XYZ file of C-alpha atoms in Angstrom:
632
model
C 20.513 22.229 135.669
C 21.790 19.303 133.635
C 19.647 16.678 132.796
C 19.980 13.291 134.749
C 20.666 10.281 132.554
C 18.292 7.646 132.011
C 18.711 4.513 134.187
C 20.349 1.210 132.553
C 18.919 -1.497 133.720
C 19.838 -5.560 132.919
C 17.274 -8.387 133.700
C 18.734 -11.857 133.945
C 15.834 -14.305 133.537
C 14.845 -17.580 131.433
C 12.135 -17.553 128.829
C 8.943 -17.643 131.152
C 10.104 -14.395 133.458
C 11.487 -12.802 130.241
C 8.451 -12.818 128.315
C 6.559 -11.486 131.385
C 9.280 -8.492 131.370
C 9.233 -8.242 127.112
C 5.340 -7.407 127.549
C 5.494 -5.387 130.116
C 8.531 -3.352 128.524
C 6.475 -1.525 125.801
C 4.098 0.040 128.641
C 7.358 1.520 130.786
C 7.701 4.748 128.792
C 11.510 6.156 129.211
C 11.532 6.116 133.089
C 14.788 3.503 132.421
C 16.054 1.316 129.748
C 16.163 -2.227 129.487
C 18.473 -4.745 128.710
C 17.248 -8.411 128.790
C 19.989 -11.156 128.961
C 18.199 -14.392 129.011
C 20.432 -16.873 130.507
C 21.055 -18.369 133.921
C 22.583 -16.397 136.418
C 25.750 -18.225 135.814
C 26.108 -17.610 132.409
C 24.911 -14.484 132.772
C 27.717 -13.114 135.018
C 30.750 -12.298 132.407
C 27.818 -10.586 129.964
C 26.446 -8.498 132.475
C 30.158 -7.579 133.953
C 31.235 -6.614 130.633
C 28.267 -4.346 130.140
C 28.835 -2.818 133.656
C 32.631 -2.165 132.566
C 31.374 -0.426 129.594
C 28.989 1.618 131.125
C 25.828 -0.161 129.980
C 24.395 -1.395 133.024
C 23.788 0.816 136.243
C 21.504 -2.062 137.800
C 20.219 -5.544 137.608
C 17.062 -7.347 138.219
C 16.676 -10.685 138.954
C 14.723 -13.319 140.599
C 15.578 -16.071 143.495
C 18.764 -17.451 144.135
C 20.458 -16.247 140.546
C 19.833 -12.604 142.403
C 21.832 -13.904 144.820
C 24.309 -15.304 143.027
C 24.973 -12.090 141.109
C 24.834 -9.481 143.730
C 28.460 -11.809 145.160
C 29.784 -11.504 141.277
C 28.718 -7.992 140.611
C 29.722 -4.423 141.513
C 26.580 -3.078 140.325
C 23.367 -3.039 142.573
C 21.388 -6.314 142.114
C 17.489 -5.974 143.073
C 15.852 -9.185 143.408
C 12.295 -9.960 142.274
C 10.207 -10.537 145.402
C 7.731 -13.854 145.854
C 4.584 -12.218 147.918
C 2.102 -14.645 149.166
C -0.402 -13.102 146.970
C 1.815 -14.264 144.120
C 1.724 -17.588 146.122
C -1.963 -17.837 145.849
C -2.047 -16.239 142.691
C -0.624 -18.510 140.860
C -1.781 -21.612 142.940
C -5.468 -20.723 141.726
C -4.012 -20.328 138.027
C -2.819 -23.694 137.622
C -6.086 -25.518 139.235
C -8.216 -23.910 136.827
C -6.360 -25.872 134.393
C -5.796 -28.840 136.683
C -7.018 -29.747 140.175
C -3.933 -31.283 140.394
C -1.321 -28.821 141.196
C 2.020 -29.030 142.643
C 4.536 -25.943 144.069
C 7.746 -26.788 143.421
C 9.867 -24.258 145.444
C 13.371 -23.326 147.195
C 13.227 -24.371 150.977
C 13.482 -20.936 151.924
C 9.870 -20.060 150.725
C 8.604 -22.692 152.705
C 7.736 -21.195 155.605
C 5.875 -18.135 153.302
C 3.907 -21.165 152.395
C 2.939 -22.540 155.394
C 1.341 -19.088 156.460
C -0.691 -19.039 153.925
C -2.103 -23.284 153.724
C -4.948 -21.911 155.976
C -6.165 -19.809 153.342
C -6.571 -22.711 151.188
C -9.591 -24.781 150.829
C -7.588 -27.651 149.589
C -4.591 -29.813 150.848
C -1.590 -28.962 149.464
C 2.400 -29.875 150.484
C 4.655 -28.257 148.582
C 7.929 -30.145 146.861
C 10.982 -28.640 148.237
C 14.323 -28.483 146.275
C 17.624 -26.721 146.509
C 19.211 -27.114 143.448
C 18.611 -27.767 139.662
C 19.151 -31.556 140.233
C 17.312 -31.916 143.323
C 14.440 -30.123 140.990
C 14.987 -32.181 137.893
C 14.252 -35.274 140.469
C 11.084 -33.987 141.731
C 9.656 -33.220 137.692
C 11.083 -36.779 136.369
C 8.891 -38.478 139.246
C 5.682 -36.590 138.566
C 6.343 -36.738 134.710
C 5.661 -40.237 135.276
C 2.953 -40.365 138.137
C 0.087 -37.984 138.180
C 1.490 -35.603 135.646
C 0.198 -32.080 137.416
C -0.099 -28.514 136.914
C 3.738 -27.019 138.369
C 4.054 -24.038 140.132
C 7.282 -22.460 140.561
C 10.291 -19.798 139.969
C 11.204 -18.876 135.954
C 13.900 -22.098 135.949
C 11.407 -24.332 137.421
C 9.173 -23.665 134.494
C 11.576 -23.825 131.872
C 12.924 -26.894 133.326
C 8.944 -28.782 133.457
C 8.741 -27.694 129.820
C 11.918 -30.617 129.162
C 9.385 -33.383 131.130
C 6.467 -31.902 128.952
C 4.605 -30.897 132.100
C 2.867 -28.169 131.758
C 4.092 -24.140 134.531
C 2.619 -21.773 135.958
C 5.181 -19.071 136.640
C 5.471 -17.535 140.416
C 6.255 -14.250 140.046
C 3.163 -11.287 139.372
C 3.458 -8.568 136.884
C 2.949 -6.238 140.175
C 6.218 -7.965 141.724
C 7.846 -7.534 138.666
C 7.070 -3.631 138.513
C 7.891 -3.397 142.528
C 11.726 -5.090 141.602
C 12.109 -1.771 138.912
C 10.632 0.472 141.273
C 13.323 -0.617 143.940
C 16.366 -0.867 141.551
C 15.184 2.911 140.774
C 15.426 3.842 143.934
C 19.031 1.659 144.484
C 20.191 3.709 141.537
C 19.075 7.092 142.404
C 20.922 6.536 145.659
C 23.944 5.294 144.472
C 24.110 8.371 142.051
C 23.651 10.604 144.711
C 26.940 8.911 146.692
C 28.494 8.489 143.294
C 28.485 12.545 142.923
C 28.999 13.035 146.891
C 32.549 10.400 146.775
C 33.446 12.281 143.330
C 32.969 16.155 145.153
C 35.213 14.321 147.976
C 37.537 13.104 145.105
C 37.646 16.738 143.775
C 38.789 18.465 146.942
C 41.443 15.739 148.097
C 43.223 15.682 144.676
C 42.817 19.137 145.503
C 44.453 19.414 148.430
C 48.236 20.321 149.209
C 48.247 18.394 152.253
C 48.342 14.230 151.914
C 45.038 12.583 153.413
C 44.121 9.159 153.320
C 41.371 6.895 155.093
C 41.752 3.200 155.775
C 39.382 0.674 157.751
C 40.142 -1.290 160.710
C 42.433 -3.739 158.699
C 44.547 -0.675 157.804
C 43.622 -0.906 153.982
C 43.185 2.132 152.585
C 39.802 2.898 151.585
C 40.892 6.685 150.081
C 43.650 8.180 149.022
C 44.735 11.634 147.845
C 47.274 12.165 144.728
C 49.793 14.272 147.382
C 50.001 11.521 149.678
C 50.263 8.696 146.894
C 53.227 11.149 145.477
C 55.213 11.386 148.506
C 54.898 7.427 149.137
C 55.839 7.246 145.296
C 52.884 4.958 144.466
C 49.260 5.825 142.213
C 46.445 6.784 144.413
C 44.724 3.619 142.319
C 47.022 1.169 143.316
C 47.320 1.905 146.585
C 43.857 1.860 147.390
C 43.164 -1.872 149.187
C 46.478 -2.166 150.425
C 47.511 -1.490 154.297
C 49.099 1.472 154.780
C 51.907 0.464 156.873
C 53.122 -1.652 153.742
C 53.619 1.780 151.528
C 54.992 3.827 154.139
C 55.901 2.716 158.145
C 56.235 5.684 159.358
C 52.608 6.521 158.580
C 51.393 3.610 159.818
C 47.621 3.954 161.793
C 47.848 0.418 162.958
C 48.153 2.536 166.867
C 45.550 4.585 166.464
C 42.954 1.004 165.080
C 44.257 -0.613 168.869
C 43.934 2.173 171.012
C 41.099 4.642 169.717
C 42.679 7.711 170.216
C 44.152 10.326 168.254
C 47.467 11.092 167.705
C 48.415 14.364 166.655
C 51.006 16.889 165.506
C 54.104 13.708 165.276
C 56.999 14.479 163.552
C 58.097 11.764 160.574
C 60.114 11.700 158.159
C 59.213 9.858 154.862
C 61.516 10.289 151.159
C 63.614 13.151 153.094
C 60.886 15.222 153.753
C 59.960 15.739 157.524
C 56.324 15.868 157.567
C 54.128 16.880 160.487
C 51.311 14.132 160.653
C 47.695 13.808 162.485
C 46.321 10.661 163.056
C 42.456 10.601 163.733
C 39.954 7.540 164.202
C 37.101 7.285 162.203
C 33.687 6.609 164.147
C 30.328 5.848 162.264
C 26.843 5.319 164.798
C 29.205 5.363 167.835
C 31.405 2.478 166.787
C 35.231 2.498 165.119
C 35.064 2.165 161.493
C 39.051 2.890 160.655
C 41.182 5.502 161.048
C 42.486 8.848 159.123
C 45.760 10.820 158.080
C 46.446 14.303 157.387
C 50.031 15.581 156.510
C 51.970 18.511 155.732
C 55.111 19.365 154.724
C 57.085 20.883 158.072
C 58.250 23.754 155.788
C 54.919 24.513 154.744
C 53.951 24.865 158.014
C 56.811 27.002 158.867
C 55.928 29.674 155.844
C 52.033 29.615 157.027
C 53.199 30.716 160.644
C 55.628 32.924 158.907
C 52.875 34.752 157.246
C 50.431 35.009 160.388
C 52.967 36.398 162.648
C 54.169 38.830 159.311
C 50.071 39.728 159.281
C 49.641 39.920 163.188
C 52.434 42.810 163.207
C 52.205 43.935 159.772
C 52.647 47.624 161.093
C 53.716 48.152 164.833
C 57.263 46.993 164.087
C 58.380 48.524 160.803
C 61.883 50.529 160.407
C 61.746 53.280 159.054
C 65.182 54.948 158.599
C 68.005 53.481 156.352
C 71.616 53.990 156.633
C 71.369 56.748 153.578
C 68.997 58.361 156.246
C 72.088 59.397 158.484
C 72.899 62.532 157.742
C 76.731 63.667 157.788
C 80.224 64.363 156.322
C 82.614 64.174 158.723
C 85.258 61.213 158.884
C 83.822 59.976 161.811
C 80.403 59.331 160.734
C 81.017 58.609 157.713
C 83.318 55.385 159.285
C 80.090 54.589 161.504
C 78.126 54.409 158.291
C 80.752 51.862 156.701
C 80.934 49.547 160.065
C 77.334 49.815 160.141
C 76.925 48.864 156.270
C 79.438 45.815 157.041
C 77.579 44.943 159.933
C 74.465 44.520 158.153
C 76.046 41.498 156.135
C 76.030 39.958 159.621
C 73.604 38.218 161.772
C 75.537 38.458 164.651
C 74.560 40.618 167.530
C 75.866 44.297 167.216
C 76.388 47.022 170.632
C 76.037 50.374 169.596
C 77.547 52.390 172.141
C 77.066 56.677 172.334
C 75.749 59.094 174.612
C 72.064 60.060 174.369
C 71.129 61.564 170.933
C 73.338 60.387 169.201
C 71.827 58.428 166.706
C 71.894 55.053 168.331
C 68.017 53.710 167.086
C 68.733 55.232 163.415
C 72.025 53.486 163.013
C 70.361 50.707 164.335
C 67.452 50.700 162.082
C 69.582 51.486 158.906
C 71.621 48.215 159.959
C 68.366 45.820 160.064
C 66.977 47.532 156.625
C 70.471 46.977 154.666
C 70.263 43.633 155.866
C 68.696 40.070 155.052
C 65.890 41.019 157.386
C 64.681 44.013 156.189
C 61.371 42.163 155.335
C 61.035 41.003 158.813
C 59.834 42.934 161.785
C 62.069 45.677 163.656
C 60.852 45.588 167.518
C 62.349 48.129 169.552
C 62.340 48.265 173.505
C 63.699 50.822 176.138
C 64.794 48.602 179.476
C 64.946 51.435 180.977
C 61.099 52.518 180.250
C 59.300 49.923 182.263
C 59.656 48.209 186.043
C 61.438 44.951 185.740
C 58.318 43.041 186.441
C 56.642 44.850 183.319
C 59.349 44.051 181.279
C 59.758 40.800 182.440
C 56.268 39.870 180.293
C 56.591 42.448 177.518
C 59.978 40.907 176.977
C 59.277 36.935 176.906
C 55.541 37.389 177.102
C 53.161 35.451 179.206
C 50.540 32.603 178.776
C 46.845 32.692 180.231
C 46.692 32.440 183.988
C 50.602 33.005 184.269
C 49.694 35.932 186.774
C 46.437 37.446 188.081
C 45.377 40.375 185.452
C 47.043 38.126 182.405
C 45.167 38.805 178.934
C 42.890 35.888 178.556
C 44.427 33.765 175.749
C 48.192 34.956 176.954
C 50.440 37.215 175.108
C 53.469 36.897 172.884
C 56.729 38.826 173.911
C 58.763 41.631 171.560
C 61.368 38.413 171.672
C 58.713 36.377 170.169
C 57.277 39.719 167.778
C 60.865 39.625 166.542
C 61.104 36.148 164.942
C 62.521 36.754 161.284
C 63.737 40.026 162.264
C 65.574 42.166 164.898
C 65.516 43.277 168.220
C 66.624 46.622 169.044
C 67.373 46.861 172.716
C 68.101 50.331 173.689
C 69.532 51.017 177.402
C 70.517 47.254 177.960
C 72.617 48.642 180.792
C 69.687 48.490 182.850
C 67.963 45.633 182.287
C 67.624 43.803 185.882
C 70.283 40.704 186.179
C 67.413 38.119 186.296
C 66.629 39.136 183.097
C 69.680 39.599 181.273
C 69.763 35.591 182.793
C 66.940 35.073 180.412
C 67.891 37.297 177.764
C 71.385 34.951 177.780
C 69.390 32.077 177.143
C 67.653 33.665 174.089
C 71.156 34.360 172.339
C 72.495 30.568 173.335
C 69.746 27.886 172.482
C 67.480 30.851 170.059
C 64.158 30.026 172.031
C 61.981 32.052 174.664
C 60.424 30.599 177.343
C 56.852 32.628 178.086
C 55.848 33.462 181.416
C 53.893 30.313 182.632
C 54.844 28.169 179.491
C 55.761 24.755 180.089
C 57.580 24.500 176.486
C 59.459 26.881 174.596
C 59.182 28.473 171.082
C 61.498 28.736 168.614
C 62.599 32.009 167.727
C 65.108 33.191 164.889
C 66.076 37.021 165.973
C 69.114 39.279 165.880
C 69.877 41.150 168.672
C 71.009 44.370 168.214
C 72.011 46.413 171.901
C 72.757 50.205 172.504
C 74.060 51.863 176.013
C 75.086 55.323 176.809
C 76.677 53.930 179.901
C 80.217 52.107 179.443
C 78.717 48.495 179.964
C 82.430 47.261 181.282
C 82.608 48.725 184.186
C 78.994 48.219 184.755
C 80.793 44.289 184.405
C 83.083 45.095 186.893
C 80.854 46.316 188.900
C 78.596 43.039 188.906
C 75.962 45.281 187.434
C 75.670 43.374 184.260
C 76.857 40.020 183.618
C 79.909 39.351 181.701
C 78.952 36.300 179.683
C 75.685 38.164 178.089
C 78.116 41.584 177.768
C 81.015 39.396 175.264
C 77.423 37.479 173.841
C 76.146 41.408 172.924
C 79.216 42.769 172.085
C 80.533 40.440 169.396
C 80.066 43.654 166.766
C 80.550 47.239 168.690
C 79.311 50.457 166.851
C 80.667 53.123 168.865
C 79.195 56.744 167.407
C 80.729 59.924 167.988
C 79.307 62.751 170.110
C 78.256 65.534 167.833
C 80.382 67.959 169.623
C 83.422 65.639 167.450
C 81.597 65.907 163.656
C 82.586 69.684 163.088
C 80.129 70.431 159.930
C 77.932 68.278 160.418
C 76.155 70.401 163.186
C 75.403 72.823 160.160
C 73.897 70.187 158.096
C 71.986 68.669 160.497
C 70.448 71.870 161.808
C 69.804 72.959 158.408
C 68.030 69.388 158.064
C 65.925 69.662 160.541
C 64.911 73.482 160.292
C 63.775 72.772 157.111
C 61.537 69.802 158.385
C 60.513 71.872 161.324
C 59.334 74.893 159.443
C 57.522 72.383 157.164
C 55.637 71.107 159.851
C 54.449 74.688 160.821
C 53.685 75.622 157.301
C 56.072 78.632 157.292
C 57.051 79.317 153.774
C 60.674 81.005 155.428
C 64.273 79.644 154.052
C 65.856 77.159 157.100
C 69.006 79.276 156.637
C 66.989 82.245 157.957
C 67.402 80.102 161.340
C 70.299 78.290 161.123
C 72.611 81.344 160.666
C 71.731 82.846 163.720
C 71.580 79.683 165.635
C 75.476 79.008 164.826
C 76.133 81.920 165.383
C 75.106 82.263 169.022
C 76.545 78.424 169.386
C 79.581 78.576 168.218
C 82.054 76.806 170.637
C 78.574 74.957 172.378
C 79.542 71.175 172.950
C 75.905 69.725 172.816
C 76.022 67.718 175.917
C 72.299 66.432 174.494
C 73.861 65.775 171.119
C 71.198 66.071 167.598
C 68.297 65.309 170.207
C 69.034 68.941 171.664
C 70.021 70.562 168.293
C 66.497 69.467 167.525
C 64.845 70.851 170.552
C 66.297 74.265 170.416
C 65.471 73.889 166.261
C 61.988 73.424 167.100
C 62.033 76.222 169.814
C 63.082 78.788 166.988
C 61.075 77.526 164.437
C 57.843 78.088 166.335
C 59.050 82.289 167.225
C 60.590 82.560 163.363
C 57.244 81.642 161.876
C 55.216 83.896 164.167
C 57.855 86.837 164.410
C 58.852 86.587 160.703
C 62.485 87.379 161.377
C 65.274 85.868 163.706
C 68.307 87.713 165.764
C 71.157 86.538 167.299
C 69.729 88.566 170.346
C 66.440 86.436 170.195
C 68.201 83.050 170.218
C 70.273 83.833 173.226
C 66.674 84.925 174.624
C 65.261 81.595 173.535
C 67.989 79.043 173.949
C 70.104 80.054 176.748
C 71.742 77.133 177.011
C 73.833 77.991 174.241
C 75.574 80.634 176.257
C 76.197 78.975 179.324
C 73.251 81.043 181.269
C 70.830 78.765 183.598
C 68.526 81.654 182.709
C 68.196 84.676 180.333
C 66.753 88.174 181.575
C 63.197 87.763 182.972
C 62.386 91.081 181.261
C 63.989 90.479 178.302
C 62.093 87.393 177.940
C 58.833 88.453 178.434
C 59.093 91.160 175.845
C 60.159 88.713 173.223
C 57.302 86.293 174.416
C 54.907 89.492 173.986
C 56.174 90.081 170.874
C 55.952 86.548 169.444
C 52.282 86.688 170.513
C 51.293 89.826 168.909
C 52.844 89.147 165.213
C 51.316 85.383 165.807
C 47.796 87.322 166.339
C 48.773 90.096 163.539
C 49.406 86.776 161.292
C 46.186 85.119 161.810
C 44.265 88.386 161.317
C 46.044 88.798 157.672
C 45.157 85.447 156.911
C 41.622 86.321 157.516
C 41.492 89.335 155.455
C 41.444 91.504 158.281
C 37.914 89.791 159.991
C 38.672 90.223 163.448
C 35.688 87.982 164.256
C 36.769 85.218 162.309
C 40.009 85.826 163.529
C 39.308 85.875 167.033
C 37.299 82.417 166.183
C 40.381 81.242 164.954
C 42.438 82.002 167.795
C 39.565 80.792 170.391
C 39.286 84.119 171.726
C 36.860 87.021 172.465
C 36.889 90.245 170.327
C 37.538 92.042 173.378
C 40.462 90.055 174.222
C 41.724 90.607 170.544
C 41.626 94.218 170.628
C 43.533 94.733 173.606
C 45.888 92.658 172.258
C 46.135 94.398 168.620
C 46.352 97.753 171.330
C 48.980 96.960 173.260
């Protein structure tokens, strides 16, 4: 811990206080150190506030009215020497041991001390009162020439006696003398403690992005920080002691001084910057002391609540497909891939239209990553998942109280989730019509109205729709609105059934065997299931589109894995869909469901080195039930 420095301390006095304070100074160790400027308070002003400028002085001590008339010159603390009635009486019994004639010459203020005390006295004494030098230099001219007594009185009183040769006794104790130091030690060691607390408070508003600044109830300022003196295009310095309103008007706190209340989160704009301003009064022991500012930037605000909402759905609303992602050769998807690439350059809303399974949430994923908003959030909904009063509030979201069971603290909608980024609406063909009024409004003025809200919130989202159902006739048929159907549809995506894409049913089932036998670990080749699988399909139109190549993919993966080998025969068992049969042969089924069983079991027994208890552990069976199946 540093070291404190050693007070500075100035005493302004005339010869008699000054050689009280020159004999006491050798027996005040290093506690503080002294600088004596023997002069009148007057002349003593420009000396002491040249020292003070330099650093030199961190207090002065001084007696009577020249105290006073320092502490209004100074900035410095100014103690003042106190006159006790023991120093009274003191220095009354002093000067009548050397003459019974005594006199105290003193201010008018210390009269009434005085008069306290006369009934300790055992003699009559009125005291001369004076109030200035000349009124004193009367008083000592008359007794120089009358009864020529003892005088009692302040350090200028007995300086001035010694020019009419009458012999002082000086006021002031050595114990008041040591109580004046004591005090400006304590003055000092307070004002260094609020000199270090106003320069921490320096430190963190230069600190601080946002402009601050604190004036009193004239509107001066009183504080200042460097980012508010910038933007006003003034030094914090300077501005400091003038009124706020005069730098910049539309900061003015001259409201907030009349009324008392606070004004907050006002728009303004000041050197072409629109700031967002609070404007708070300052109270101190329950009474209005002035007023403060706080300001930021709008677009600083505008990045902070980009961030929160970024960190509040940093992973629920991610894409994860790109456009490289859709898989395919033939012409037409390979000119659904370009429109979809030159879509992405867009921000205007895009309708994918297809039947179901056909791609519609990749393509529209692949759009929002090749796109300016690939950094924002991708929020996907199904309007046809959820009762239109459900979607109502996961749509627009609510606010607390907006309906009985509402999260306390309200909710934001996917509309709202999807600021920065884009909306993927799948199934907007049935949305409800009082929605798609609300939706409409959403596209046109680009805010969202919660459930409940009385204001709305901004919102900067692209809308991207899909439908399997053709959405103009749905128009027609005053199932969907017309104006939000031309609002949606101002890019269409239409994507081909995959029935139309010839080889591309090959690659994608060799895609997705391979991913599928991944999944179960099988270490077999996908062709070992996708040559059999075309085979049996050949001339299949895929009514369910890549969704059902997948299924049926899936379905063969699980009986190639366990059976080790795949037949045309087993497909048609498994899928027999692909041959236009509601059902396949009951008995024919169950034998290839046996079998798929038993090589599962024979698999998991290999695996275990031929432990049938561990085995039949493995399989969450008995070894009873094992052997009857390894039997049969």
């Amino acid at each position: 811990m540093a070291r404190q420095p050693i007070p500075q301390f100035g005493v302004v006095a005339t010869r008699a206080l000054a050689d009280m304070v020159r004999n006491l100074a050798s027996g005040l160790g290093r506690r503080f150190e002294l600088r004596l400027i023997e002069k009148s308070a007057e002349e003593a002003i420009p000396v002491a506030r040249e020292m003070a400028q330099a650093g030199l002085l961190d207090a002065v001590i001084a007696a009577g009215r020249g105290a006073e008339v320092l502490r209004a010159a100074l900035d410095v603390p100014v103690t003042q020497i106190p006159v006790t009635g023991y120093d009274i009486l003191r220095a009354l019994a002093e000067a009548r041991r050397h003459n019974p004639r005594a006199v105290l010459l003193t201010r008018r203020r210390l009269a009434g001390e005085f008069e306290v005390l006369k009934p300790l006295l055992n003699f009559e004494l009125t005291p001369l009162l004076y109030d200035g030098d000349d009124d004193a230099r009367r008083h000592l001219d008359t007794l120089s020439r009358a009864v020529r007594p003892v005088v009692v009185g302040s350090s200028q009183i007995v300086h001035l006696a010694s020019q009419y040769d009458l012999p002082a006794v000086l006021i002031y104790s050595v114990e008041s003398v040591m109580a004046a130091f004591e005090s400006a030690l304590e003055l000092t060691r307070v004002a260094s403690l609020e000199e270090a607390k106003r320069e921490r408070l320096d430190r963190i508003l230069e600190s601080l992005s946002e402009g601050v600044a604190a004036v009193d109830l004239d509107e001066r300022v009183q504080a200042i920080n460097p980012a508010l003196a910038g933007l006003v295009g003034v030094a914090a310095e300077w501005a400091v002691g003038r009124r706020l309103s005069e730098l910049a008007p539309a900061l003015s706190l001259a409201g907030v001084l009349k009324s008392g209340e606070p004004r907050r989160d006002e728009v303004v704009t000041v050197a072409g910057r629109k700031l967002v301003t609070q404007r708070l009064p300052l109270f101190e022991a329950g009474q209005q002391s002035g007023a403060v500012l706080t300001l930021q930037e709008s677009a600083a605000i505008e990045r902070a609540d980009r961030k929160l909402r970024a960190e509040a759905r940093k992973s629920p609303f991610r894409a994860r497909y790109a456009l490289a992602d859709v898989l395919g050769e033939s012409p037409l998807i390979e000119a659904a891939r370009e429109l979809a690439t030159l879509y992405a350059g867009s921000d205007s809303s895009v309708l994918i239209e297809g039947e179901s399974g056909t791609g519609k949430e990749l393509f529209a994923q692949g759009i929002h990553q090749a796109s300016r908003r690939a950094e924002g959030p991708f929020v996907a909904l199904n309007c046809a998942a959820f009762p239109e009063s459900l979607l109502e509030s996961e749509l627009f979201g609510y606010e607390e109280g907006a309906f009985t069971g509402s999260r306390r603290g309200g909710k934001p909608g996917l509309v709202e989730l999807a600021d920065r980024g884009t909306l993927f609406l799948d199934e907007i063909g049935d949305m409800p019509l009082p929605l798609q009024t609300r939706l409409l409004r959403v596209l046109q003025e680009r805010e969202v109205l919660r459930l409940g809200a009385g204001e709305p919130i901004p919102v900067d989202v692209r809308v991207i729709a899909a439908t399997h159902a053709e959405l103009r006739a749905a128009v027609e048929a005053g199932r969907f609105r017309a104006d939000l159907y031309y609002r949606l549809a101002i890019l269409t995506l239409p994507l081909p059934a995959l029935a139309r894409r010839g080889g591309d049913v090959r690659l994608l089932a060799l895609r997705l065997a391979g991913d599928a036998l991944a999944r179960l670990s099988a270490e077999v080749p996908a062709e070992r299931l996708v040559a059999p699988l075309l085979s049996v399909a050949d001339g299949y139109g895929w009514p369910g589109n890549v969704r059902e190549l997948q299924n049926v993919v899936e379905r063969l993966a699980v009986f190639l894995r366990a059976a080790g080998r795949l037949l045309d025969a087993d497909v048609r068992r498994l899928a027999p869909e692909l041959t236009g049969r509601a059902g396949g042969d009951d008995a024919a089924l169950a034998a290839t469901t046996e079998q798929v069983r038993r090589s599962h079991v024979e698999a998991v027994l290999a695996e275990c080195g031929g432990d049938r208890t561990v085995a039949a552990e493995r399989l969450g069976i008995s070894r009873t039930t094992l052997w009857r199946l390894l039997r049969r």
